XYZ file of C-alpha atoms in Angstrom:
537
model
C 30.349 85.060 119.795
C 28.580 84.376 116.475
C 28.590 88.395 115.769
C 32.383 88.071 115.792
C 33.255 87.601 112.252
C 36.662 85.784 111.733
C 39.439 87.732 109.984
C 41.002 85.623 107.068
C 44.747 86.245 106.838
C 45.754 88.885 104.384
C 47.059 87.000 101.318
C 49.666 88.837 99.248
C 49.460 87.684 95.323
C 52.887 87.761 93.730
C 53.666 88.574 90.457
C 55.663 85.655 89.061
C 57.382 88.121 86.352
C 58.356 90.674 88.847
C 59.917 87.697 91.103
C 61.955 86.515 87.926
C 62.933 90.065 87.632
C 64.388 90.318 91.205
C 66.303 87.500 90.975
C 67.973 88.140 88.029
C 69.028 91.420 89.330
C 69.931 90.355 92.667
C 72.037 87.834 90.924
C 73.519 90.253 88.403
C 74.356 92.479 91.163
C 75.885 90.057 93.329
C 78.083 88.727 90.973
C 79.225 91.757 90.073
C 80.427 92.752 93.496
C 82.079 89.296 93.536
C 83.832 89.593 90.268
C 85.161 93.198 90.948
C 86.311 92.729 94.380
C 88.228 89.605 92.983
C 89.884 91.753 90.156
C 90.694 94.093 92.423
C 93.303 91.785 94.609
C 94.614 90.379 91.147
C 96.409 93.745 90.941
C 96.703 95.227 87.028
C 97.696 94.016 83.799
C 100.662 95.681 82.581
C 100.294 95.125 78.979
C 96.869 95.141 77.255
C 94.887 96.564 79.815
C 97.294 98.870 80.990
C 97.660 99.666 77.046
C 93.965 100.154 76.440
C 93.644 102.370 79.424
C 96.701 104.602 77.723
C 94.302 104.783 74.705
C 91.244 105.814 76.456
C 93.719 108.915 78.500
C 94.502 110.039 75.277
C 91.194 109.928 73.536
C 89.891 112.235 76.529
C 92.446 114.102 76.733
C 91.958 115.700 73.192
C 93.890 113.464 70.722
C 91.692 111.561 67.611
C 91.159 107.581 67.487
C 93.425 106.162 64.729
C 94.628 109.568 63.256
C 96.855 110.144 66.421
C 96.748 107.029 68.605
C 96.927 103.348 66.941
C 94.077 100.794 67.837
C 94.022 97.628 66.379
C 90.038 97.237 66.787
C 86.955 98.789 65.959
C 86.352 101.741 68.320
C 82.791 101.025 69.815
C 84.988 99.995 73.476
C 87.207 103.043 73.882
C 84.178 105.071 72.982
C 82.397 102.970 76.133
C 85.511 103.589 78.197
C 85.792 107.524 77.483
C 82.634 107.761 78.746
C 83.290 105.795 81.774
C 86.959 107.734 82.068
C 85.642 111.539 81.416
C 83.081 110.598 84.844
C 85.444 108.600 86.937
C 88.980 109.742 85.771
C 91.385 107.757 83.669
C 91.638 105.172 85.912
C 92.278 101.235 86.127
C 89.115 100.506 88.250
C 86.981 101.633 85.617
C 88.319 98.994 82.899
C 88.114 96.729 86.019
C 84.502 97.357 86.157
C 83.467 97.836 82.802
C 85.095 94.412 82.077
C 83.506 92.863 84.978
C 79.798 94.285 84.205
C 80.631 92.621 81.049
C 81.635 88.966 82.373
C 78.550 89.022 84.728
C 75.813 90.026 81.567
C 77.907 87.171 79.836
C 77.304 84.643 82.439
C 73.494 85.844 83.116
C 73.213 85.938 79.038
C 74.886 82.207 78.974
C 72.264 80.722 81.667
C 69.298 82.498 79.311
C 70.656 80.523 76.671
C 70.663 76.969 78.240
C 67.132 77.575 79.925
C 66.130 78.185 76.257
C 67.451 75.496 74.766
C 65.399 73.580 77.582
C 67.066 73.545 80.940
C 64.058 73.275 82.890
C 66.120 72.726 86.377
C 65.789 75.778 88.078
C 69.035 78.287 87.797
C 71.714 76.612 86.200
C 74.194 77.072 89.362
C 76.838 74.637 87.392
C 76.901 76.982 84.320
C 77.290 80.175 86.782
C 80.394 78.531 88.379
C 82.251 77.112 85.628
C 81.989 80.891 83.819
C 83.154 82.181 87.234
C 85.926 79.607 87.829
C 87.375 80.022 84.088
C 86.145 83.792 83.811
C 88.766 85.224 81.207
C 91.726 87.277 82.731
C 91.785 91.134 82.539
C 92.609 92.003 78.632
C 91.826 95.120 77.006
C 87.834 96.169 76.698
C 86.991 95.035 73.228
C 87.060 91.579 73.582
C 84.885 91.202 76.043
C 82.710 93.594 75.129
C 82.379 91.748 71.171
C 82.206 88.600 73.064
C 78.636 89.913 75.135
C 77.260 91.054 71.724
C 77.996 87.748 70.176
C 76.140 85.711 72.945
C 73.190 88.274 72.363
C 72.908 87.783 68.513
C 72.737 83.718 69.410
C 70.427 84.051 72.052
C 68.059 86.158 69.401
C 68.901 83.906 66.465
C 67.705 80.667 68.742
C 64.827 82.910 69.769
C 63.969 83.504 66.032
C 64.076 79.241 65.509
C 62.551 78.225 67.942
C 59.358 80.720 66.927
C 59.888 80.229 62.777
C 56.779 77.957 62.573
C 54.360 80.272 64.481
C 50.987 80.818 62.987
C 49.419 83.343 65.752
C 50.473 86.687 65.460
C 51.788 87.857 68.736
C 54.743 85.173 68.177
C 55.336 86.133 64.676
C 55.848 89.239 66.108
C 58.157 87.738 68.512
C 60.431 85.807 65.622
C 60.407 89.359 63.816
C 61.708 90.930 66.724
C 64.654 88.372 67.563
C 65.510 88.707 64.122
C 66.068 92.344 64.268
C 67.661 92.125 67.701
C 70.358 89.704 66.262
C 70.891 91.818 63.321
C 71.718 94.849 65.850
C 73.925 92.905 67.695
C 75.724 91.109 64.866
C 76.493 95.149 63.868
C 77.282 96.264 67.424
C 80.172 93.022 67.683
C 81.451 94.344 64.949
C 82.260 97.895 65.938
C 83.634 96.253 69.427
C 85.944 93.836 67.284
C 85.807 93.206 63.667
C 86.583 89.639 63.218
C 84.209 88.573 66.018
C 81.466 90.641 64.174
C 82.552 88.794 60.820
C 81.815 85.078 62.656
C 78.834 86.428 64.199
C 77.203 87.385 61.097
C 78.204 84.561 59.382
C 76.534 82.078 61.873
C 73.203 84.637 61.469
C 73.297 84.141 57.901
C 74.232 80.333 57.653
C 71.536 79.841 60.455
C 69.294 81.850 57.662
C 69.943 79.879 55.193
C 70.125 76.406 56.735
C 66.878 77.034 58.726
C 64.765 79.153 56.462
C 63.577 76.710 53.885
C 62.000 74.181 57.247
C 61.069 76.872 59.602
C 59.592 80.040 57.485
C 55.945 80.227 56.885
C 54.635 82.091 53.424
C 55.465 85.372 55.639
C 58.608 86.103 53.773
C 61.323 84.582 51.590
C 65.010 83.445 52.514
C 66.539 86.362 50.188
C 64.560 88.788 51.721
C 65.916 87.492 55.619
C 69.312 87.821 54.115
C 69.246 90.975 52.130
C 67.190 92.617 55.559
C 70.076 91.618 57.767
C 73.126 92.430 55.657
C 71.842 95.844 55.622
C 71.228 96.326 59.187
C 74.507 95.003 60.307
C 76.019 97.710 57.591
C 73.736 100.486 59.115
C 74.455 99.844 62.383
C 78.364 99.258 61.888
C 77.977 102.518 59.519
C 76.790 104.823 62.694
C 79.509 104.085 65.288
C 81.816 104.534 62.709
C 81.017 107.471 61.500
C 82.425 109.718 64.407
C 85.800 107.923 62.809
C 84.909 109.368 59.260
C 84.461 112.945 60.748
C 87.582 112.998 62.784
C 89.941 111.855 59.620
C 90.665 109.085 61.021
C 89.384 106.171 58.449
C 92.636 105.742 56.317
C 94.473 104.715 59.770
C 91.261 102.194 60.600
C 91.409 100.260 57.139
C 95.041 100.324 57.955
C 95.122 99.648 61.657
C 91.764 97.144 61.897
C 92.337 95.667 58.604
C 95.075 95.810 56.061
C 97.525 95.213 58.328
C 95.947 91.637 60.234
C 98.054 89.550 57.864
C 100.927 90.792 59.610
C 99.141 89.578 63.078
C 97.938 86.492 61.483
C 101.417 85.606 60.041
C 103.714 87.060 63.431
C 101.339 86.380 66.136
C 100.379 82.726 65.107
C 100.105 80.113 68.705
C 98.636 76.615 67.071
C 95.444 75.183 69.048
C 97.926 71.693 68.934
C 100.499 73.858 70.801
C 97.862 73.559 74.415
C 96.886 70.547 73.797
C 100.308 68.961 73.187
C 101.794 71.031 76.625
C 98.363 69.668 78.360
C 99.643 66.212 77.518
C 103.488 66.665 78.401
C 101.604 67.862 82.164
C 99.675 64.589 82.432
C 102.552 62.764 81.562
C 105.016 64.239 84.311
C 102.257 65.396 86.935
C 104.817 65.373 89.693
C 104.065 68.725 91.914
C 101.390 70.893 93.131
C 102.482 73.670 90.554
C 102.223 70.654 87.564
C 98.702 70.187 88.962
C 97.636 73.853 88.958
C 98.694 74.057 85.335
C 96.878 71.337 84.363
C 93.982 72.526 85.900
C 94.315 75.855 83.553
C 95.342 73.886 80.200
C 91.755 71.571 80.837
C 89.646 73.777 78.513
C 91.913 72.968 75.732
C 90.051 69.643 75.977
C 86.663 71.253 76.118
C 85.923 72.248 72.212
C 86.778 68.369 71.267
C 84.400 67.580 73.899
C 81.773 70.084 72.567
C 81.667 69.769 69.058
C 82.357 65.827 69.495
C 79.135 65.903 71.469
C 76.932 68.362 69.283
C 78.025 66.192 66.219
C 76.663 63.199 67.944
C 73.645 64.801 68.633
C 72.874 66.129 65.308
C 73.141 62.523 64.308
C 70.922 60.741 66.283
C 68.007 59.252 64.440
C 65.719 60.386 67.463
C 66.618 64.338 67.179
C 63.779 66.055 66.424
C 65.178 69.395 66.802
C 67.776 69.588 64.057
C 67.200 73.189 63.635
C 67.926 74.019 66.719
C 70.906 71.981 67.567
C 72.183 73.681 63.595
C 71.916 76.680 65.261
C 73.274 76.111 68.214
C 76.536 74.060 65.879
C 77.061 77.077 63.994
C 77.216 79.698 67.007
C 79.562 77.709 68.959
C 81.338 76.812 65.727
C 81.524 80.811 64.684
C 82.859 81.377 68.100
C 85.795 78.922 68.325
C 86.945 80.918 65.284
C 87.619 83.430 67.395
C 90.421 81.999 68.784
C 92.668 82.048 65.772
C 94.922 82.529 64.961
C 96.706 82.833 68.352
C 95.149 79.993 69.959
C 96.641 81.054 73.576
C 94.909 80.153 77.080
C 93.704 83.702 77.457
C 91.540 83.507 73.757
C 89.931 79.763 74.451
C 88.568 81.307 77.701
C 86.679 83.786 75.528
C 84.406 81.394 74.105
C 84.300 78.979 77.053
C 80.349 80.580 77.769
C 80.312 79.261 74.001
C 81.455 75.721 74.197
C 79.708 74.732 77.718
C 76.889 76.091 76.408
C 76.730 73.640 72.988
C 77.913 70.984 76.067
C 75.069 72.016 77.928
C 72.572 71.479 75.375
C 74.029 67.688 73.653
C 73.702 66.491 77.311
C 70.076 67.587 77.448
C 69.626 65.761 74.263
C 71.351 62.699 76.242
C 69.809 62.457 79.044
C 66.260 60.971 78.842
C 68.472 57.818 77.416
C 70.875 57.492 80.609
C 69.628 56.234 83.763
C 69.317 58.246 86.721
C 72.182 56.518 88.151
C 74.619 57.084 85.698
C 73.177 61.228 85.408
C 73.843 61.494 89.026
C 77.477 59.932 88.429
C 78.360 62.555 85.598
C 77.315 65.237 87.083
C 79.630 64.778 90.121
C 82.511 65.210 88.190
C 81.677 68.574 87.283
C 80.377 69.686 90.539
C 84.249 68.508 92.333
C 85.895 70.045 89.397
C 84.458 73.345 89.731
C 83.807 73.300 93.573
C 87.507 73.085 93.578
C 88.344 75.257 91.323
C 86.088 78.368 93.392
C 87.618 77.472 96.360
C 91.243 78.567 95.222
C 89.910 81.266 93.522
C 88.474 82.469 96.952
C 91.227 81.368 99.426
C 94.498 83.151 97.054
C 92.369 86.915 97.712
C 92.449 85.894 101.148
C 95.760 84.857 101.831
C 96.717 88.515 100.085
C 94.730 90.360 102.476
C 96.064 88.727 105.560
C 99.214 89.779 105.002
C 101.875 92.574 105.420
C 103.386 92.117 101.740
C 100.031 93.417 99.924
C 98.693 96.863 99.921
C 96.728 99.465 98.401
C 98.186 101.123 94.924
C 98.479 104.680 95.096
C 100.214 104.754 91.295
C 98.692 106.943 89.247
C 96.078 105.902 87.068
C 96.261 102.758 89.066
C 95.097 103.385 92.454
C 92.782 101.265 94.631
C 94.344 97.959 93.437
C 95.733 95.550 95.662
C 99.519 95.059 94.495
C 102.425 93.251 96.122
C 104.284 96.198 98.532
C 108.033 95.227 97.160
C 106.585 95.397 93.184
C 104.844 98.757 94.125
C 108.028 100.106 95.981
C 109.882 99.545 92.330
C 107.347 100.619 90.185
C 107.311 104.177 91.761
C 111.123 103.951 91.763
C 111.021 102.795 88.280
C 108.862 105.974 86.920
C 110.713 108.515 88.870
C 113.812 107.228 86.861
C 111.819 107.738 83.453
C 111.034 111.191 84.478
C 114.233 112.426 85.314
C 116.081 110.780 82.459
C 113.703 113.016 80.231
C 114.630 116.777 79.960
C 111.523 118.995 79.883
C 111.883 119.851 76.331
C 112.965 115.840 75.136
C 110.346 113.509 73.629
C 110.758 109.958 74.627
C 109.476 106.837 73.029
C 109.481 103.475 74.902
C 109.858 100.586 73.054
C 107.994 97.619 75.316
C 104.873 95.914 75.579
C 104.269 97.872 78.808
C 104.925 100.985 77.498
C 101.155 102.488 77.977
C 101.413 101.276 81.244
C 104.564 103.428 82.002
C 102.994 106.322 80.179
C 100.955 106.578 82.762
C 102.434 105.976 85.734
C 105.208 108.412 84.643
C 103.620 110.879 83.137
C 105.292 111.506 79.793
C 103.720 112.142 76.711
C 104.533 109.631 73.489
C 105.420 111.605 70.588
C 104.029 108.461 68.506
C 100.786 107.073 67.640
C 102.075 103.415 69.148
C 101.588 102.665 73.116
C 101.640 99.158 72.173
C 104.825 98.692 69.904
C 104.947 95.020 69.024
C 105.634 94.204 65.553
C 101.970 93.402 64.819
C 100.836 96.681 66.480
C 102.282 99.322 64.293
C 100.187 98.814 60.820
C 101.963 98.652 57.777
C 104.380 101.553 57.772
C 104.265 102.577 61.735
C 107.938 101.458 62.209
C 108.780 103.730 59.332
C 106.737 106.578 60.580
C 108.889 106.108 64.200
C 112.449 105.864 62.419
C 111.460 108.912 60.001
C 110.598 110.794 63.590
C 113.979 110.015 64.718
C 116.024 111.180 61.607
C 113.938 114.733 62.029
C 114.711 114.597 65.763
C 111.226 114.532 66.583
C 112.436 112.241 68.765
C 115.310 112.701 71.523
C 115.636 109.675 73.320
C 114.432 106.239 73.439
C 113.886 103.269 75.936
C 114.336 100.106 74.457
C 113.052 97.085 76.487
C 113.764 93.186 76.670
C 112.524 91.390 74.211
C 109.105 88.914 74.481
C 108.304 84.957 75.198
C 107.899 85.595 71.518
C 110.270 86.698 69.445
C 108.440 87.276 66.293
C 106.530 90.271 67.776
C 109.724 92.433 68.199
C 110.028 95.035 65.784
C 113.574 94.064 64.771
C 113.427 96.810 61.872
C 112.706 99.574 64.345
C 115.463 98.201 67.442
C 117.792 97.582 65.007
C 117.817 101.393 63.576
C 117.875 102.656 67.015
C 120.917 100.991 67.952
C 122.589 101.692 64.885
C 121.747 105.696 64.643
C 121.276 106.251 68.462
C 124.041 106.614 71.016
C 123.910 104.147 73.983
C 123.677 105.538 77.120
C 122.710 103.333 80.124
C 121.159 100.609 81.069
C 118.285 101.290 83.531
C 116.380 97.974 85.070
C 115.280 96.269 82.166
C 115.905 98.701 79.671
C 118.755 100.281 77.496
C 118.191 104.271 77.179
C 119.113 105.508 73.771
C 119.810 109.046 72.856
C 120.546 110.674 69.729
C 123.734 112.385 69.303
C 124.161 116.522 69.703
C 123.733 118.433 66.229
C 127.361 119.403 65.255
């Protein structure tokens, strides 16, 4: 027996890194397949996504970015999407799952952030399901997309803080690094959507210069941080738009992106006040289960007093010894918000929600070694219910869809695979035949509605117009008088007019009111009044 040497069990070292790793991309991934299946049985937006996707089909199909087809923003998404489109087709899933790779990196990005700023819990499970709960609905590419860069040029800007006052080389190297890492994606937010790149920069550069003067060694001087990240955001910005310049499509850009956002900012104005004040009429008359549910949606209207109430307080607290960071971290949050204007709506707040829970996040760190573990315990219940609750509804309405004969599979084109009531799918097809045969083979028709991309598509005809989206603030400054000079040259044959919006202000009265007054009426068909210019004598 004592020849018989004992066999110690074989002991398998792990690789802490490589376990991080897997996690993160297990999680990634299994969000992903969450959020996509769940956009799936929300059916299709009609208006901007269906718009953007219009965009994209033309793009691939041959036509140039701003010379031929109007877009509002800077082009970085649709390039993204024709990418995505030329593989997979021009189809609605792919804007479904572009948009929802982009949510998930957002709410990975946003968890990065708080563990940063020193949430030293484990994975911040709270964080993941408040993103997921008030995850923003499906809009058109660029916002999201401008939204991920932002949260990646403040997670490199807090990286570059936090390691200002190294000495050792290997993290001086590190602060250089973040530094040039938020400067790329200060430029990239910009090409996906100019004003979000504006507010992103600015927070680099006020970070910069609030920061600098406390944090910098000898290494290098505040000018020369400025002066090396204004010209990497223009370098950067400079190369994706270049494919723009080449194409002949600037002039319509300046115009599009830029010259013309006073028109937005003075038509498309919704006051922050407006959400909170119809917030308060709700708690006032709670009354049903559909006043309840609205409530529930209006809440984040209270969460940027909250926030910056809370990072204010923090910042002036005699025991904060991290001032730089919690500037940072108060200009970030602050350059987000600022996104929201000016049309202040439910859909924009829940943009920079990642934003705002994430400044919440990190004053309630600062709080908590001064609250007892019984009262830490009793806030962080509240959250836990809210949330909880909130999941659950988002998981049981998918459900109840799926159970039932009234739901089904969309076989529209450019829109299949979507789960859509049967009844609204039945009148959509019925609705698109209709367009088609109204049209002669050798007519061009315009449609004048918010959902006109989306009818585009679904019908097939071609717009003989630049303008898939034809509000008043989507034309630039002269595309109504580009449309009614089409008309006069018969360039033009006939024209659907739609209702008008919630919001007046964003019908282009100047444009309806020429077609009815040089068009002959013809019909009405559903929702929409078909106009037709009169035979040449």
């Amino acid at each position: 027996m004592s020849g018989i040497k004992e066999e110690c069990p074989l002991q398998v070292k792990t690789n802490p890194v490589q376990v991080r790793l897997s996690f993160w991309i297990f999680s990634g991934l299994s969000l992903f397949a969450l959020c996509f299946c769940l956009s799936i049985t929300e059916g299709f937006n009609m208006a901007d996504a269906s718009w953007f996707l219009q965009v994209a089909h033309r793009v691939t199909s041959g036509e140039v970015l701003y010379r031929d087809v109007f877009f509002g923003a800077t082009p970085l998404s649709i390039y993204l999407t024709a990418i995505f489109t030329a593989l997979f087709g021009t189809e609605i899933l792919v804007v479904k799952g572009i948009t929802a790779l982009c949510l998930v990196l957002t709410v990975l990005l946003s968890c990065r952030i708080v563990q940063a700023l020193g949430f030293n819990q484990g994975f911040p499970y709270l964080l993941v399901l408040a993103l997921i709960v008030y995850a923003p609905p499906e809009v058109a590419v660029y916002q999201p997309l401008a939204n991920l860069f932002f949260l990646i040029c403040f997670y490199a800007t807090l990286v570059w803080t936090k390691s200002g006052k190294a000495v050792n080389r290997a993290v001086k190297g590190k602060s250089t690094g973040a530094l040039a890492a938020a400067e790329l994606a200060a430029g990239l937010c910009f090409a996906s959507k100019q004003n979000i790149g504006i507010y992103a920069l600015g927070a680099l550069l006020l970070t910069l210069t609030f920061n600098s003067s406390s944090i910098r060694s000898k290494r290098q001087s505040k000018p020369a941080d400025i002066i090396i990240v204004l010209s990497a955001f223009f370098l950067v910005s400079a190369l994706v738009f270049l494919p723009v310049w080449f194409s002949g499509g600037t002039e319509k850009l300046l115009d599009y992106g830029f010259f013309n956002k006073g028109t937005y900012i003075r038509l498309g104005r919704i006051s922050y006040l407006d959400g909170l004040n119809q917030l308060a009429d709700l708690l006032r008359n709670i009354g049903s289960l559909d006043n309840l549910k609205k409530i529930y949606l209006l809440a984040p209207f209270l969460l940027p007093l909250l926030t910056f109430g809370a990072l204010l307080a923090a910042w002036l607290h005699p025991g904060n010894d991290k001032r730089n960071l919690t500037t940072t971290v108060f200009l970030f949050v602050g350059a987000a918000f600022l996104g929201i204007f000016p049309r202040a709506s439910r859909t924009h707040l829940t943009f920079v929600i990642p934003e705002l829970l994430i400044g919440l996040t990190y004053a309630w760190l600062l709080a908590k070694p001064y609250l007892t573990t019984r009262w830490i315990r009793l806030i962080q219940a509240g959250p836990v219910l809210w949330f909880g609750t909130g999941l659950a509804f988002m998981l049981i309405n998918p459900l109840v869809k799926v159970s039932t004969a009234d739901y089904q599979i969309s076989n529209l084109p450019h829109f299949r695979g979507v789960l859509i009531n049967s009844d609204k799918l039945k009148e959509i097809h019925s609705f698109a035949q209709s367009f088609t045969e109204e049209v002669a083979l050798n007519e061009r028709a315009f449609i004048l509605s918010p959902y006109a991309g989306f009818y585009y598509l679904v019908s097939g005809l071609k717009n003989p117009t630049s303008f898939d989206y034809p509000l008043a603030t989507a034309f630039g400054r002269s595309g109504e008088s580009e449309v009614i000079a089409a008309i006069s040259r018969r360039e033009i044959d006939t024209v659907f007019l739609g209702p008008q919006l919630n919001y007046p202000s964003l019908h282009p009265v100047l444009l309806a009111r020429y077609i009815q007054g040089h068009m002959e009426r013809d019909r009405d068909l559903g929702g929409f009044t078909i106009y037709r210019l009169a035979a040449e004598p």
